[in-house]
Coordinates of C-alpha atoms in Angstrom, one line a residue:
M2 CA 0.0 0.0 0.0
L3 CA 2.8 2.4 0.8
R4 CA 4.5 1.7 -2.5
S5 CA 1.4 2.7 -4.5
A6 CA 1.0 5.9 -2.6
A7 CA 4.6 6.9 -3.3
S8 CA 4.4 6.1 -7.0
T9 CA 1.3 8.3 -7.4
T10 CA 2.9 11.3 -5.8
L11 CA 6.0 10.9 -8.0
K12 CA 3.9 10.5 -11.1
G13 CA 2.1 13.7 -10.4
I14 CA 5.4 15.8 -10.5
P15 CA 6.9 16.1 -13.9
A16 CA 10.7 15.3 -14.0
P17 CA 12.9 17.7 -15.9
Q18 CA 14.3 16.3 -19.1
R19 CA 18.1 16.0 -18.7
P20 CA 18.9 19.2 -16.7
L21 CA 22.7 18.5 -16.7
R22 CA 22.9 18.1 -20.4
R23 CA 21.1 21.4 -21.0
L24 CA 23.4 23.1 -18.4
T25 CA 26.4 21.6 -20.1
L26 CA 25.4 22.8 -23.5
E27 CA 24.7 26.3 -22.2
L28 CA 28.0 26.5 -20.5
F29 CA 29.8 25.4 -23.6
G30 CA 27.9 28.0 -25.6
I31 CA 28.9 30.7 -23.2
I32 CA 32.5 29.7 -23.3
A33 CA 32.4 29.7 -27.1
L34 CA 30.9 33.1 -27.2
K35 CA 33.5 34.5 -24.9
I36 CA 36.3 33.0 -27.0
A37 CA 34.8 34.5 -30.1
A38 CA 34.4 37.9 -28.5
L39 CA 37.9 37.9 -27.2
T40 CA 39.2 36.9 -30.6
L41 CA 37.2 39.7 -32.3
I42 CA 38.5 42.2 -29.7
W43 CA 42.1 41.1 -30.3
W44 CA 41.6 41.3 -34.1
V45 CA 40.1 44.8 -34.0
V46 CA 42.6 46.3 -31.5
F47 CA 45.9 44.6 -32.0
A48 CA 46.0 43.0 -35.5
P49 CA 45.8 46.2 -37.6
Q50 CA 49.0 47.6 -35.9
P51 CA 51.7 48.2 -38.6
K52 CA 54.9 46.3 -38.2
P53 CA 57.9 48.7 -37.6
D54 CA 60.5 49.0 -40.3
V55 CA 63.7 47.5 -38.8
S56 CA 65.9 47.6 -41.9
A57 CA 69.3 49.2 -41.6
S58 CA 68.5 52.1 -43.9
A59 CA 65.3 53.0 -42.0
I60 CA 67.2 53.0 -38.7
A61 CA 70.1 55.1 -40.2
Q62 CA 67.5 57.6 -41.4
R63 CA 65.9 57.8 -38.0
L64 CA 69.2 58.3 -36.3
A65 CA 70.6 60.8 -38.8
P66 CA 70.9 64.4 -37.7
T67 CA 68.3 66.7 -39.2
S68 CA 69.5 69.0 -42.0
H69 CA 67.5 72.0 -40.9
A70 CA 69.0 72.7 -37.5
T71 CA 68.1 76.0 -35.9
P72 CA 70.8 78.6 -35.2
E73 CA 70.1 78.4 -31.4
A74 CA 70.9 74.6 -31.4
R75 CA 74.3 75.2 -32.9
P76 CA 77.3 75.8 -30.5

C-alpha cells in the first residue's frame, strides 16, 4: 500500500528532461561566445597595428641628424 502511494505522488510531479545536459550545452555555448568575443576584440585592436621597419636604412634615417638645425641649437 505504501508503495502505490509513493508512486502516485512521484507520477504527479513532472521530472525535468536531462537538466545536466542542458546546463552543459549552455556553459559550452557561453565559453564559445566568450572566446569568439575575445578573438574579435584582439583582431580589431591589435591585428591592424603596422609592423615597424627595422631595416638598416630605416634605422640610419631615424638616427641621422636633421638637416634644418636651428641657429640656437648650434654651439
